[in-house]
JSON list of C-alpha atoms and ligand atoms in Angstrom, two decimals:
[
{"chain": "A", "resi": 1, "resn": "UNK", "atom": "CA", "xyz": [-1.18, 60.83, 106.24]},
{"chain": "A", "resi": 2, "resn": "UNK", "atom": "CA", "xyz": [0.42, 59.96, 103.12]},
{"chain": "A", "resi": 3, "resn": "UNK", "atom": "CA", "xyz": [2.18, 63.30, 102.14]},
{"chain": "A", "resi": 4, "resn": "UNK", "atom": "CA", "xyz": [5.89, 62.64, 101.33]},
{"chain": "A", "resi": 5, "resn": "UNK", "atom": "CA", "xyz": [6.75, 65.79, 103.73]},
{"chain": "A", "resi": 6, "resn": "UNK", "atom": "CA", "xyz": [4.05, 68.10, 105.34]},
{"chain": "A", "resi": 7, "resn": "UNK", "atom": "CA", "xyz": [0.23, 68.03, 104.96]},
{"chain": "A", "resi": 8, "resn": "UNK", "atom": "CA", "xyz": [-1.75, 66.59, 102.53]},
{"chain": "A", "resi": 9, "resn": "UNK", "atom": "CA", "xyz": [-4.32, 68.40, 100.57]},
{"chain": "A", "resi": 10, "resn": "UNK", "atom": "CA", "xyz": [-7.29, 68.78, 102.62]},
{"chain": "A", "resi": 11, "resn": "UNK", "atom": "CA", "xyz": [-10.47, 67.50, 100.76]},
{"chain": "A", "resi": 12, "resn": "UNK", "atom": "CA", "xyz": [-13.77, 68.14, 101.39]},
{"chain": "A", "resi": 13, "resn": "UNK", "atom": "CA", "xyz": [-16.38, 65.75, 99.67]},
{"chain": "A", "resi": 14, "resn": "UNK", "atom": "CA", "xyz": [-20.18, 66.97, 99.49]},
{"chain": "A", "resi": 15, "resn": "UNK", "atom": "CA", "xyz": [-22.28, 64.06, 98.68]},
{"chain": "A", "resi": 16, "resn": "UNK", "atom": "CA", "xyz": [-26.47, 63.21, 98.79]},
{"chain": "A", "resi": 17, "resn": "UNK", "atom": "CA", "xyz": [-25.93, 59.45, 98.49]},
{"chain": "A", "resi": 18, "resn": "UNK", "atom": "CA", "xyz": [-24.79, 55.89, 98.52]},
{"chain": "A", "resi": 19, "resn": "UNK", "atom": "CA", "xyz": [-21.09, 57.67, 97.96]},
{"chain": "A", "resi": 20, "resn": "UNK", "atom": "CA", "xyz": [-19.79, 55.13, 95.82]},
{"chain": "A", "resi": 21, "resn": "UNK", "atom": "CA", "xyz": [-17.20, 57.53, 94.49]},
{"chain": "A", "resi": 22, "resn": "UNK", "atom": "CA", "xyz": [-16.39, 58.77, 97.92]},
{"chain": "A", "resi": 23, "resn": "UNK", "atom": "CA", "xyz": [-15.48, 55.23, 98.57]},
{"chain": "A", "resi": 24, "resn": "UNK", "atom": "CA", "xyz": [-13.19, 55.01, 95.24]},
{"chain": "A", "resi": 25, "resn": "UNK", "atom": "CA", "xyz": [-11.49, 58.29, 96.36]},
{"chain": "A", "resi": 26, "resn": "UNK", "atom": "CA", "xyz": [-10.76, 57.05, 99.99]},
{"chain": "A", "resi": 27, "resn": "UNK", "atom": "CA", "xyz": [-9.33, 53.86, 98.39]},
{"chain": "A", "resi": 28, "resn": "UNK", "atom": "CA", "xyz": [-6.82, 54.95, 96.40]},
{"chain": "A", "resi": 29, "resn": "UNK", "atom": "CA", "xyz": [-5.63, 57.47, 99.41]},
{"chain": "A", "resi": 30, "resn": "UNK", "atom": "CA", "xyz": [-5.46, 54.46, 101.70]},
{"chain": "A", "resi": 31, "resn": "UNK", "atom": "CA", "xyz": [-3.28, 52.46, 98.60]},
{"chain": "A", "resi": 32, "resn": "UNK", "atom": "CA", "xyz": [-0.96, 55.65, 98.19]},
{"chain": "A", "resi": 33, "resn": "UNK", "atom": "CA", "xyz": [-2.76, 55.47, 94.61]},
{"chain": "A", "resi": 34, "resn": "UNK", "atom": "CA", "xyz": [-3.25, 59.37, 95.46]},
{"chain": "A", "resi": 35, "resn": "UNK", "atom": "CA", "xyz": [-0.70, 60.34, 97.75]},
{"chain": "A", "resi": 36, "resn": "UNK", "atom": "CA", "xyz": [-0.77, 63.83, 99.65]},
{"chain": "A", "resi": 37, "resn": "UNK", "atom": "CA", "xyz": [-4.15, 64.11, 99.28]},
{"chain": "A", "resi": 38, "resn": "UNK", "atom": "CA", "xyz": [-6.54, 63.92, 102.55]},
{"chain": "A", "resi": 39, "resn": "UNK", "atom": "CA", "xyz": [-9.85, 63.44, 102.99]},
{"chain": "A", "resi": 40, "resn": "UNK", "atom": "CA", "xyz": [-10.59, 66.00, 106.22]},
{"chain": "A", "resi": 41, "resn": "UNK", "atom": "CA", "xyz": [-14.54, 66.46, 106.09]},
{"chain": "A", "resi": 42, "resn": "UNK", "atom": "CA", "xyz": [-17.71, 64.78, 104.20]},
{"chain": "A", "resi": 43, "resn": "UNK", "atom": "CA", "xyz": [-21.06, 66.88, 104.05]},
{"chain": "A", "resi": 44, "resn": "UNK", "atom": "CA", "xyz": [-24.06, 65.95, 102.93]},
{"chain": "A", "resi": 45, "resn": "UNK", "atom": "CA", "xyz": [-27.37, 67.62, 102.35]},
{"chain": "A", "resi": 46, "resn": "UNK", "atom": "CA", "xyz": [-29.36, 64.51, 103.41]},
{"chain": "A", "resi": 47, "resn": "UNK", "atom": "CA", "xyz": [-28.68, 62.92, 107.05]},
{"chain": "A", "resi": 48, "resn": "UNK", "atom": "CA", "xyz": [-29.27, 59.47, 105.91]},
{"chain": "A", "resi": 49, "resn": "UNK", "atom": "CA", "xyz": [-26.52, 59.39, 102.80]},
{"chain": "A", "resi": 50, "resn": "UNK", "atom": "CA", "xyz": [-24.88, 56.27, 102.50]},
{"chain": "A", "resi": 51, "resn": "UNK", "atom": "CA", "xyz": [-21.52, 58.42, 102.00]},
{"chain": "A", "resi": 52, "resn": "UNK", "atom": "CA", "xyz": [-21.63, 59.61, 105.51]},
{"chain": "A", "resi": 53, "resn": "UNK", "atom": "CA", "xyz": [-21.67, 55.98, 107.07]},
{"chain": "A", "resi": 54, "resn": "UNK", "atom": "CA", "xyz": [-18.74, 55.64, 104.83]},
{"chain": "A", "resi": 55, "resn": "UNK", "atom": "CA", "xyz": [-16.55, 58.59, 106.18]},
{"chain": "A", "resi": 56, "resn": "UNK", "atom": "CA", "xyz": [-17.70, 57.77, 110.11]},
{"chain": "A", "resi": 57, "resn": "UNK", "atom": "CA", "xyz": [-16.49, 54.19, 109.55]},
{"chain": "A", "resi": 58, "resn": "UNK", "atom": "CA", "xyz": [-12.81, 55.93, 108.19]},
{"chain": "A", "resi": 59, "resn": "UNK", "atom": "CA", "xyz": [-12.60, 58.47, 111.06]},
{"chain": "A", "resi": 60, "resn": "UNK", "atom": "CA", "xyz": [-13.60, 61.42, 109.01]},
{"chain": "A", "resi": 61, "resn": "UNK", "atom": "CA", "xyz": [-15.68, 64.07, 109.85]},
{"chain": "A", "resi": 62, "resn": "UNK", "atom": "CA", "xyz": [-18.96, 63.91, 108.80]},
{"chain": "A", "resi": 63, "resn": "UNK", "atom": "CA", "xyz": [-21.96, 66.77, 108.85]},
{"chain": "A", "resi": 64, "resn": "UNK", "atom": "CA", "xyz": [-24.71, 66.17, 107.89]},
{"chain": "A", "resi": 65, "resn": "UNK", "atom": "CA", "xyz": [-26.76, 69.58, 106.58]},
{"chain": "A", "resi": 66, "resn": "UNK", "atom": "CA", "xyz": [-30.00, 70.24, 105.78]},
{"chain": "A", "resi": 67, "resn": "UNK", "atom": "CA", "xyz": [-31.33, 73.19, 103.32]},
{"chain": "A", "resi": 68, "resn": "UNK", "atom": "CA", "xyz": [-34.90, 73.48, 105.14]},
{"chain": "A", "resi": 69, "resn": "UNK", "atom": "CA", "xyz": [-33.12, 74.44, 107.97]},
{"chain": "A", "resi": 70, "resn": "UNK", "atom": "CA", "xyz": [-31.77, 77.69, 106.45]},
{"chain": "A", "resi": 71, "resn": "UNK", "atom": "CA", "xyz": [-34.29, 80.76, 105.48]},
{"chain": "A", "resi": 72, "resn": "UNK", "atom": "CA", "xyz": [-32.22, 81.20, 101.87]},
{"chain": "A", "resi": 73, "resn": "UNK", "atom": "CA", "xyz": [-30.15, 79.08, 99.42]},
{"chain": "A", "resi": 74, "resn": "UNK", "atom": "CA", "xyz": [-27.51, 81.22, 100.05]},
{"chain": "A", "resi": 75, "resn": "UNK", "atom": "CA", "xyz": [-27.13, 81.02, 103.77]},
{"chain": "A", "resi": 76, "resn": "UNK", "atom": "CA", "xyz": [-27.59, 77.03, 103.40]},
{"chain": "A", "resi": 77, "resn": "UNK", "atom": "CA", "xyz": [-24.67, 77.69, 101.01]},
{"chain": "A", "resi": 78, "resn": "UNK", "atom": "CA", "xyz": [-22.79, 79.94, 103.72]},
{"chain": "A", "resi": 79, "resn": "UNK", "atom": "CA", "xyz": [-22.87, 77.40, 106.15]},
{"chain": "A", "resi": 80, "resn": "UNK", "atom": "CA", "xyz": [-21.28, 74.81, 103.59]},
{"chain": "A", "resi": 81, "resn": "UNK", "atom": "CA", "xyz": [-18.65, 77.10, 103.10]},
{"chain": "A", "resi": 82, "resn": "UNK", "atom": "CA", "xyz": [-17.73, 77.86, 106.94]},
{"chain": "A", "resi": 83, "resn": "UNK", "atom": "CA", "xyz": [-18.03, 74.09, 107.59]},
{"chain": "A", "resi": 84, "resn": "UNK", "atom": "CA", "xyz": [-14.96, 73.72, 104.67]},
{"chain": "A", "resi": 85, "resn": "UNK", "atom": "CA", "xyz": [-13.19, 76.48, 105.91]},
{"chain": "A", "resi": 86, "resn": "UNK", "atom": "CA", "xyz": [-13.38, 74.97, 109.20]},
{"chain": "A", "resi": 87, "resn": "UNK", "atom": "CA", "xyz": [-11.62, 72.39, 108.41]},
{"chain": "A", "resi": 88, "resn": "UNK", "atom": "CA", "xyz": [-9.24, 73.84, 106.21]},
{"chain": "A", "resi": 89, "resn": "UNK", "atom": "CA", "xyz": [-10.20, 72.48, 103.17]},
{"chain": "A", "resi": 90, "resn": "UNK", "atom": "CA", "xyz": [-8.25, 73.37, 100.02]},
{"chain": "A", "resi": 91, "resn": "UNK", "atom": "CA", "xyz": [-10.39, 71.62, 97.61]},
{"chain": "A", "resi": 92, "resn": "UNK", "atom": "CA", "xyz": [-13.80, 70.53, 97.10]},
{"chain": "A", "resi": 93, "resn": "UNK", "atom": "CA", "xyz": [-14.71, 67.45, 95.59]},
{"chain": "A", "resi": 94, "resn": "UNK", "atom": "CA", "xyz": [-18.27, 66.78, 94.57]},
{"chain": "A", "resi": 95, "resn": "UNK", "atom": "CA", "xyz": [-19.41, 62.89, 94.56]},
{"chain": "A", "resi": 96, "resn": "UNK", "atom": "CA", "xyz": [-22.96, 62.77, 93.74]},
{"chain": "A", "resi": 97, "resn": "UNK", "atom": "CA", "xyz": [-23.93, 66.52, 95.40]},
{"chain": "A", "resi": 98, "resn": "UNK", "atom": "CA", "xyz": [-27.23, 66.86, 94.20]},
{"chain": "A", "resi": 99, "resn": "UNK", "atom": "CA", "xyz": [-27.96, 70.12, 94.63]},
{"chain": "A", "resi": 100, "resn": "UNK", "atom": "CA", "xyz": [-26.82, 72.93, 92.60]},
{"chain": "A", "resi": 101, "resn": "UNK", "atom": "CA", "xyz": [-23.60, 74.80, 94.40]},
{"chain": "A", "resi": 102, "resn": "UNK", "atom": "CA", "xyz": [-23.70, 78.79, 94.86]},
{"chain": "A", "resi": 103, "resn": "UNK", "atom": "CA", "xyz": [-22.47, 81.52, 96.49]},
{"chain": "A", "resi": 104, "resn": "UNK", "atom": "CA", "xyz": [-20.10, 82.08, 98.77]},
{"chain": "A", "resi": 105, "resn": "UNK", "atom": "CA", "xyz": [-18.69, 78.43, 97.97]},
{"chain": "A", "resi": 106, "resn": "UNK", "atom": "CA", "xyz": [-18.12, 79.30, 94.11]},
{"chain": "A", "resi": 107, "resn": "UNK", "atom": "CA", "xyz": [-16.10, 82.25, 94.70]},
{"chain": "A", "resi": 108, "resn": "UNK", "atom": "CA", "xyz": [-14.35, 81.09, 98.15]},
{"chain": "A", "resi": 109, "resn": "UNK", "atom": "CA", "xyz": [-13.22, 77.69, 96.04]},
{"chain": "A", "resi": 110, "resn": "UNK", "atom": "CA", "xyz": [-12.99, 79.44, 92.69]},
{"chain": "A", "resi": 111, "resn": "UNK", "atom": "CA", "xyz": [-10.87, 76.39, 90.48]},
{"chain": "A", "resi": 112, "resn": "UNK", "atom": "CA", "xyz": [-10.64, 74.57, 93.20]},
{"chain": "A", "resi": 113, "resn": "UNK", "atom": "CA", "xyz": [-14.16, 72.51, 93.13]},
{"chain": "A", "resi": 114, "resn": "UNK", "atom": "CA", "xyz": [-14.55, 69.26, 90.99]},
{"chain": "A", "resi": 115, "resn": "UNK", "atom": "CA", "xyz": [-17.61, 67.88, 90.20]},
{"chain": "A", "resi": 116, "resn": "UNK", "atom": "CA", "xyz": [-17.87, 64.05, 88.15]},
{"chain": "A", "resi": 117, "resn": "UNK", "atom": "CA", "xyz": [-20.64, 63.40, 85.47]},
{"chain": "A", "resi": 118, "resn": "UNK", "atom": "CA", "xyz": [-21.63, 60.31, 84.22]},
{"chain": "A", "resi": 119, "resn": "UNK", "atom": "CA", "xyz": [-21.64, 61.53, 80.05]},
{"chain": "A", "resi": 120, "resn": "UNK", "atom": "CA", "xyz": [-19.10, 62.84, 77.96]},
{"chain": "A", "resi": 121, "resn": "UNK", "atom": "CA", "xyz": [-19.73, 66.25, 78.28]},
{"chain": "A", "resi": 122, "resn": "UNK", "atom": "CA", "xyz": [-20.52, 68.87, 76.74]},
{"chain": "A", "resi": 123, "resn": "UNK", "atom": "CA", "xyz": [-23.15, 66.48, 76.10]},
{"chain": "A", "resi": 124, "resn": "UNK", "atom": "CA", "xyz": [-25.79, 65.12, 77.82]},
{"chain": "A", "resi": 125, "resn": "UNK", "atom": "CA", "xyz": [-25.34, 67.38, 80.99]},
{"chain": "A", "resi": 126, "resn": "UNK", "atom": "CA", "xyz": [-27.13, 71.18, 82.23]},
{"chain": "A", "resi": 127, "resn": "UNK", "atom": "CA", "xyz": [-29.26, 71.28, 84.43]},
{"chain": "A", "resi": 128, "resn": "UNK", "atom": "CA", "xyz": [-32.15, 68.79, 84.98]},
{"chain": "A", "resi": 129, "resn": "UNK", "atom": "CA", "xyz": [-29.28, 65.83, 83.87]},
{"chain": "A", "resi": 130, "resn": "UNK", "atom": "CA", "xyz": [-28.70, 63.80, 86.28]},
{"chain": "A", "resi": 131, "resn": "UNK", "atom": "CA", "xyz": [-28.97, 60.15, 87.38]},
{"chain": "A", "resi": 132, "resn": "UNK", "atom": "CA", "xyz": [-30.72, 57.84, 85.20]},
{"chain": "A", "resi": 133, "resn": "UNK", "atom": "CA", "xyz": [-32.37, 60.65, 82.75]},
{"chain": "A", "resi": 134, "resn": "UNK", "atom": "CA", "xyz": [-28.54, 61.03, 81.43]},
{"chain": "A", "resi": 135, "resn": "UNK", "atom": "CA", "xyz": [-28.46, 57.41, 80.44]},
{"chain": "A", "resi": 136, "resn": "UNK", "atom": "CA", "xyz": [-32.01, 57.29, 79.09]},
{"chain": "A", "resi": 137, "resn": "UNK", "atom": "CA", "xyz": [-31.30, 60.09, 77.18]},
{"chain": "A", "resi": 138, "resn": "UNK", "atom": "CA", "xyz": [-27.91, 58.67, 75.67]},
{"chain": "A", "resi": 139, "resn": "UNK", "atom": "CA", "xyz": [-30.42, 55.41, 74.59]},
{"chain": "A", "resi": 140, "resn": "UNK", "atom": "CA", "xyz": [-32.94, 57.27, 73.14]},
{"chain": "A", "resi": 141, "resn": "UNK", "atom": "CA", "xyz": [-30.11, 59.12, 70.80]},
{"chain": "A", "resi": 142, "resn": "UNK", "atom": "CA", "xyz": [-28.91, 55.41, 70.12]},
{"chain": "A", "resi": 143, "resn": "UNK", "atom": "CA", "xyz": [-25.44, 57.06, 70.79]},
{"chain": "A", "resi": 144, "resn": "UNK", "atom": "CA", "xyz": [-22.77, 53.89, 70.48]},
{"chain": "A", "resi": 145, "resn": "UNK", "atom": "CA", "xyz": [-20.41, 55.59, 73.24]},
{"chain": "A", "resi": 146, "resn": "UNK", "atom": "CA", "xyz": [-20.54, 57.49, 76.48]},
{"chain": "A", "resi": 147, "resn": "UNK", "atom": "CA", "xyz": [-18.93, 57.88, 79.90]},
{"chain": "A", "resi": 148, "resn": "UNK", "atom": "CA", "xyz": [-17.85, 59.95, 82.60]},
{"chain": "A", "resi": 149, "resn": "UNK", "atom": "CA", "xyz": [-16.14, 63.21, 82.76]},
{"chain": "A", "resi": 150, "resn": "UNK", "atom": "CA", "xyz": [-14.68, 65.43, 85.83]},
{"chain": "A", "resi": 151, "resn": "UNK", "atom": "CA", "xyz": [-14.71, 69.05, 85.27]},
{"chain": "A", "resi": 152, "resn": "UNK", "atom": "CA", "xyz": [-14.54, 72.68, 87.65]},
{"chain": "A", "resi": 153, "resn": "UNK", "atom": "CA", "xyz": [-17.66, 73.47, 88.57]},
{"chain": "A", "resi": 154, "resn": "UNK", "atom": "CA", "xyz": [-18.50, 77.05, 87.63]},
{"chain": "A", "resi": 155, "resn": "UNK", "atom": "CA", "xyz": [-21.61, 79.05, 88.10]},
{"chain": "A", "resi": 156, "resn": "UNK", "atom": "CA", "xyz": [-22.89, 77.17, 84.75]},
{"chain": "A", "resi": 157, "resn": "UNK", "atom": "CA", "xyz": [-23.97, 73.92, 85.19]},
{"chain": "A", "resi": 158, "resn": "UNK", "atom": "CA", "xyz": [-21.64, 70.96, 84.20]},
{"chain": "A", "resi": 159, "resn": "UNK", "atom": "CA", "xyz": [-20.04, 73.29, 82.13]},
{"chain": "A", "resi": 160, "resn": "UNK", "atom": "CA", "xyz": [-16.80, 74.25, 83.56]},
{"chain": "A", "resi": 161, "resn": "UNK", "atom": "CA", "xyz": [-13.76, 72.92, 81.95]},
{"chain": "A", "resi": 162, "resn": "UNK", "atom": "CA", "xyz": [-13.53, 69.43, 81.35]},
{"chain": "A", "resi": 163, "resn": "UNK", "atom": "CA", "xyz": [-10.32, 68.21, 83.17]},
{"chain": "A", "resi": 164, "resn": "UNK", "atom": "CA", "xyz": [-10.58, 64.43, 82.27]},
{"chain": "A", "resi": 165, "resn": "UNK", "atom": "CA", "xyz": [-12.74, 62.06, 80.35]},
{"chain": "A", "resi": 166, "resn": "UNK", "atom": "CA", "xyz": [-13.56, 57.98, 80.29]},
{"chain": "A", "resi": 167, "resn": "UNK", "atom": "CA", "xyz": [-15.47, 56.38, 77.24]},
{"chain": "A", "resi": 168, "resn": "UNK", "atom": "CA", "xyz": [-17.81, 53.29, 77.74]},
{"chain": "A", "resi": 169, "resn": "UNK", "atom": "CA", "xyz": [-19.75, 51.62, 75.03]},
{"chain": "A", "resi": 170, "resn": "UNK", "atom": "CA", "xyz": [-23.10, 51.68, 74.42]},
{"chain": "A", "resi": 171, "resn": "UNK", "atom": "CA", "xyz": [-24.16, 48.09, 73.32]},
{"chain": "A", "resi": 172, "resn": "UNK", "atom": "CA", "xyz": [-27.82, 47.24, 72.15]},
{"chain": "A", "resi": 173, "resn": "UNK", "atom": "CA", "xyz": [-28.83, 45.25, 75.09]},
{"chain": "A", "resi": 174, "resn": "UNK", "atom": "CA", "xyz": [-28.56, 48.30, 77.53]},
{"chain": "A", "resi": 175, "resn": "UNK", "atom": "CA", "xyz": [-30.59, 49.58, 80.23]},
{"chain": "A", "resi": 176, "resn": "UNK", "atom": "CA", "xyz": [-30.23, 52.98, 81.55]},
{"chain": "A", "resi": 177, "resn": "UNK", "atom": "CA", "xyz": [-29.01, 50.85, 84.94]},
{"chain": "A", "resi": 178, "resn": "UNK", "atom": "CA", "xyz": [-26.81, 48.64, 82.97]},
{"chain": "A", "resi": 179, "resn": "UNK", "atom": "CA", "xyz": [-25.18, 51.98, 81.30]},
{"chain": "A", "resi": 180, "resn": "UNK", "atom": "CA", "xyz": [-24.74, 53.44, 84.81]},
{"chain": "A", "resi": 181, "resn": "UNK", "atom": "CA", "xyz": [-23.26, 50.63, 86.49]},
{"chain": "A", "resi": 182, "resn": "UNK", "atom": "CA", "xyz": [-20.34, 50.30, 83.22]},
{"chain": "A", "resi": 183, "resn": "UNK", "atom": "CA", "xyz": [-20.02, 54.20, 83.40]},
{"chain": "A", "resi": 184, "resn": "UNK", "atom": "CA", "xyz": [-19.69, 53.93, 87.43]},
{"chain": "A", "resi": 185, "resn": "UNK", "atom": "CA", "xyz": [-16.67, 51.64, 86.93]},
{"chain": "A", "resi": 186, "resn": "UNK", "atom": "CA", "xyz": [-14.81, 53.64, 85.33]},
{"chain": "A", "resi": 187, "resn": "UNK", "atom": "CA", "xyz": [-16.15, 57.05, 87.30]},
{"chain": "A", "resi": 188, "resn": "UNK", "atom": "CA", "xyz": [-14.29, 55.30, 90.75]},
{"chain": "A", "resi": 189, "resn": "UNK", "atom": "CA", "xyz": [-11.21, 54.56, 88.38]},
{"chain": "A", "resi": 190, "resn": "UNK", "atom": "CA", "xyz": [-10.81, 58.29, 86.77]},
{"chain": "A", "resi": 191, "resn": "UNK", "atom": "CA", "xyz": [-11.69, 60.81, 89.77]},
{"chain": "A", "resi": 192, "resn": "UNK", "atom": "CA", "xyz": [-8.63, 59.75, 91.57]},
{"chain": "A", "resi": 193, "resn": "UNK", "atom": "CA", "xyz": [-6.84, 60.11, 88.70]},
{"chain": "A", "resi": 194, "resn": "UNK", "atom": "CA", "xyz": [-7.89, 63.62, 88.01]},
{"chain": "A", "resi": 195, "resn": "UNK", "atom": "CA", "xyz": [-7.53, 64.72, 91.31]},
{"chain": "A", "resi": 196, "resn": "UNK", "atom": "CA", "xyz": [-4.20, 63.36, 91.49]},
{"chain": "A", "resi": 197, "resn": "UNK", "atom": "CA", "xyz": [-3.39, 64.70, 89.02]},
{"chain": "A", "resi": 198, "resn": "UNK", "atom": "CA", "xyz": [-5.11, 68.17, 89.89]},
{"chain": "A", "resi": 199, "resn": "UNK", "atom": "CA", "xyz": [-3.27, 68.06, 93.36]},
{"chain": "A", "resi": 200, "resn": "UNK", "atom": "CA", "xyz": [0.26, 67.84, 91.34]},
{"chain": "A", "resi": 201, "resn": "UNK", "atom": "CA", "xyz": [-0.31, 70.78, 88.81]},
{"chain": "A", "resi": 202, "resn": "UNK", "atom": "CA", "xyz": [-1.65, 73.39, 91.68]},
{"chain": "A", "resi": 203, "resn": "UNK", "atom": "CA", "xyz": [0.61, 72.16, 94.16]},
{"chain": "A", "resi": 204, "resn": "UNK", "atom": "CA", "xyz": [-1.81, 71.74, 96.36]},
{"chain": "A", "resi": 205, "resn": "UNK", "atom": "CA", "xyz": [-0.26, 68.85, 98.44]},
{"chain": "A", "resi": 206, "resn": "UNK", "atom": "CA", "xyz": [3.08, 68.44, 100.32]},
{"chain": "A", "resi": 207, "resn": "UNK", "atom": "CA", "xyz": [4.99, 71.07, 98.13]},
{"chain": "A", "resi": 208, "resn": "UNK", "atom": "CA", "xyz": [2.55, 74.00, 99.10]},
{"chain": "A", "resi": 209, "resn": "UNK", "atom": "CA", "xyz": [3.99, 72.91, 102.68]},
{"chain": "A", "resi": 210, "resn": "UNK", "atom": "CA", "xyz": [7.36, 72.93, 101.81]},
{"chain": "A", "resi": 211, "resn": "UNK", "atom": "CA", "xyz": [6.56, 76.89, 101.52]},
{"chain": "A", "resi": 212, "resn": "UNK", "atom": "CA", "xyz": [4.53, 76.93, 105.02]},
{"chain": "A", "resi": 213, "resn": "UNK", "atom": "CA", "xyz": [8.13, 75.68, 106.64]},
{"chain": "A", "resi": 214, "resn": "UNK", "atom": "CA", "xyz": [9.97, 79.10, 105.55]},
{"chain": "A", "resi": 215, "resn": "UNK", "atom": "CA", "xyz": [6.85, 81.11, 106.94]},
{"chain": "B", "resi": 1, "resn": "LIG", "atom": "C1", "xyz": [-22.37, 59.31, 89.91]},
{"chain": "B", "resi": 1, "resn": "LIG", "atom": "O1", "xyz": [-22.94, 58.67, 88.82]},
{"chain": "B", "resi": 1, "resn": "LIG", "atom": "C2", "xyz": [-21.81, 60.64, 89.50]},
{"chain": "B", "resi": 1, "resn": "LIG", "atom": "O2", "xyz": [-21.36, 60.67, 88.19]},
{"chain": "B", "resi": 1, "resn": "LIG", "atom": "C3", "xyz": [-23.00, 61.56, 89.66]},
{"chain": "B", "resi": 1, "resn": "LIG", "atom": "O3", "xyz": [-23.68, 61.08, 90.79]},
{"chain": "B", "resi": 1, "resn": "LIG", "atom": "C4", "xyz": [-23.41, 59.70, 90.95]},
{"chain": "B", "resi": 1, "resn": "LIG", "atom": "C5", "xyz": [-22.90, 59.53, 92.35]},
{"chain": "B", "resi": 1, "resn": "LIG", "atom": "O4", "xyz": [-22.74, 58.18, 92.70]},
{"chain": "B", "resi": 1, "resn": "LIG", "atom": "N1", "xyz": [-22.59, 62.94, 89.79]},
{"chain": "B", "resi": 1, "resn": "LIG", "atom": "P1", "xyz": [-22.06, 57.81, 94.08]},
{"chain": "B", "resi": 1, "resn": "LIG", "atom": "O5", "xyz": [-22.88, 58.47, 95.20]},
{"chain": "B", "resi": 1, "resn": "LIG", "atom": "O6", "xyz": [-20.65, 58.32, 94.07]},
{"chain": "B", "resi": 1, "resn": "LIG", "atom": "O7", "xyz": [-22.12, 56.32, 94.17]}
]
């Protein structure tokens, strides 16, 4: 717990990965970098994600879902959403979710889902962008920057508002890997930020609490 007073926010992380950013997240809650925040559930869409080792070895809840064993996308998507509600989430991060997030979740956690992308959007995102085809792409338009950005998610893909933004430069030598790994550095330093920072302007954390106490 590292809410002044009361609960923290309760965060639920959807992942497909090695969870890097997961990781980042749960660091700077266990540093009081972001305070009243709480990570209460991870879920991922493939049993053998990296990012669920990471949230067993913290304590945290981890399910592991998988779409082919749901007749639609939508009651796949259902059963996302009752496992957040279940544990009282409040807001839903995405750290390398690789699947494309519909009803009921948008509407249940409507402005309250963040998603991170490694390019400075607008550009160099939809869908179809992801992993190392953003980086290649960013090479082949011999851009000299790019980076990461965290926006909502909406219904259109990586195109919600933009809520924070980090530049890297592009330097001659690169690789699509060695672009990802600079981006990635500075991906695990800005989420936190922004969902600090996220937290504080919703009141989302301990102050929402405060109000709970008068209930
Ligand atoms: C990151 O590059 C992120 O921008 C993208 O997916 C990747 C996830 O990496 N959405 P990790 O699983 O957090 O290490």
């Amino acid at each position: 717990m590292n809410a002044m007073n009361g609960k923290p926010c309760a965060i639920g992380v959807l992942l497909s990965g090695r969870g890097s950013n997961f990781a980042a997240i749960q660091d700077a809650i266990a540093s009081g970098a972001l305070p009243n925040a709480e990570v209460k559930v991870v879920i991922s869409n493939r049993k053998d994600a990296l990012g669920l080792a990471i949230a067993k070895k913290n304590g945290i809840a981890a399910i592991s879902l998988n779409r082919d064993g749901y007749s639609s996308r939508k009651d796949f998507d259902t059963a996302i959403c009752n496992a957040l509600k279940s544990h009282q989430v409040k807001l839903v991060v995405l750290a390398g979710y690789d699947r494309i997030l519909g009803e009921p979740v948008l509407s249940t956690f409507a402005n309250r889902i963040l998603n991170i992308h490694p390019s400075l959007l607008p550009a160099y995102g939809g869908k179809g962008m992801v992993g190392e085809k953003v980086h290649q792409a960013v090479l082949n338009q011999s851009e000299i920057e790019s980076g990461c950005s965290v926006h909502l998610v909406t219904q259109d893909v990586d195109g919600g508002p933009v809520l924070g933004q980090s530049k890297v430069p592009v330097l001659p030598t690169d690789t699509a890997a060695s672009l990802a790994e600079r981006i990635l550095e500075q991906e695990h330093k800005l989420y936190p930020q922004v969902i600090q920072a996220f937290i504080e302007k919703h009141q989302l954390g301990a102050a929402e609490d405060a109000e709970d106490a008068f209930v």
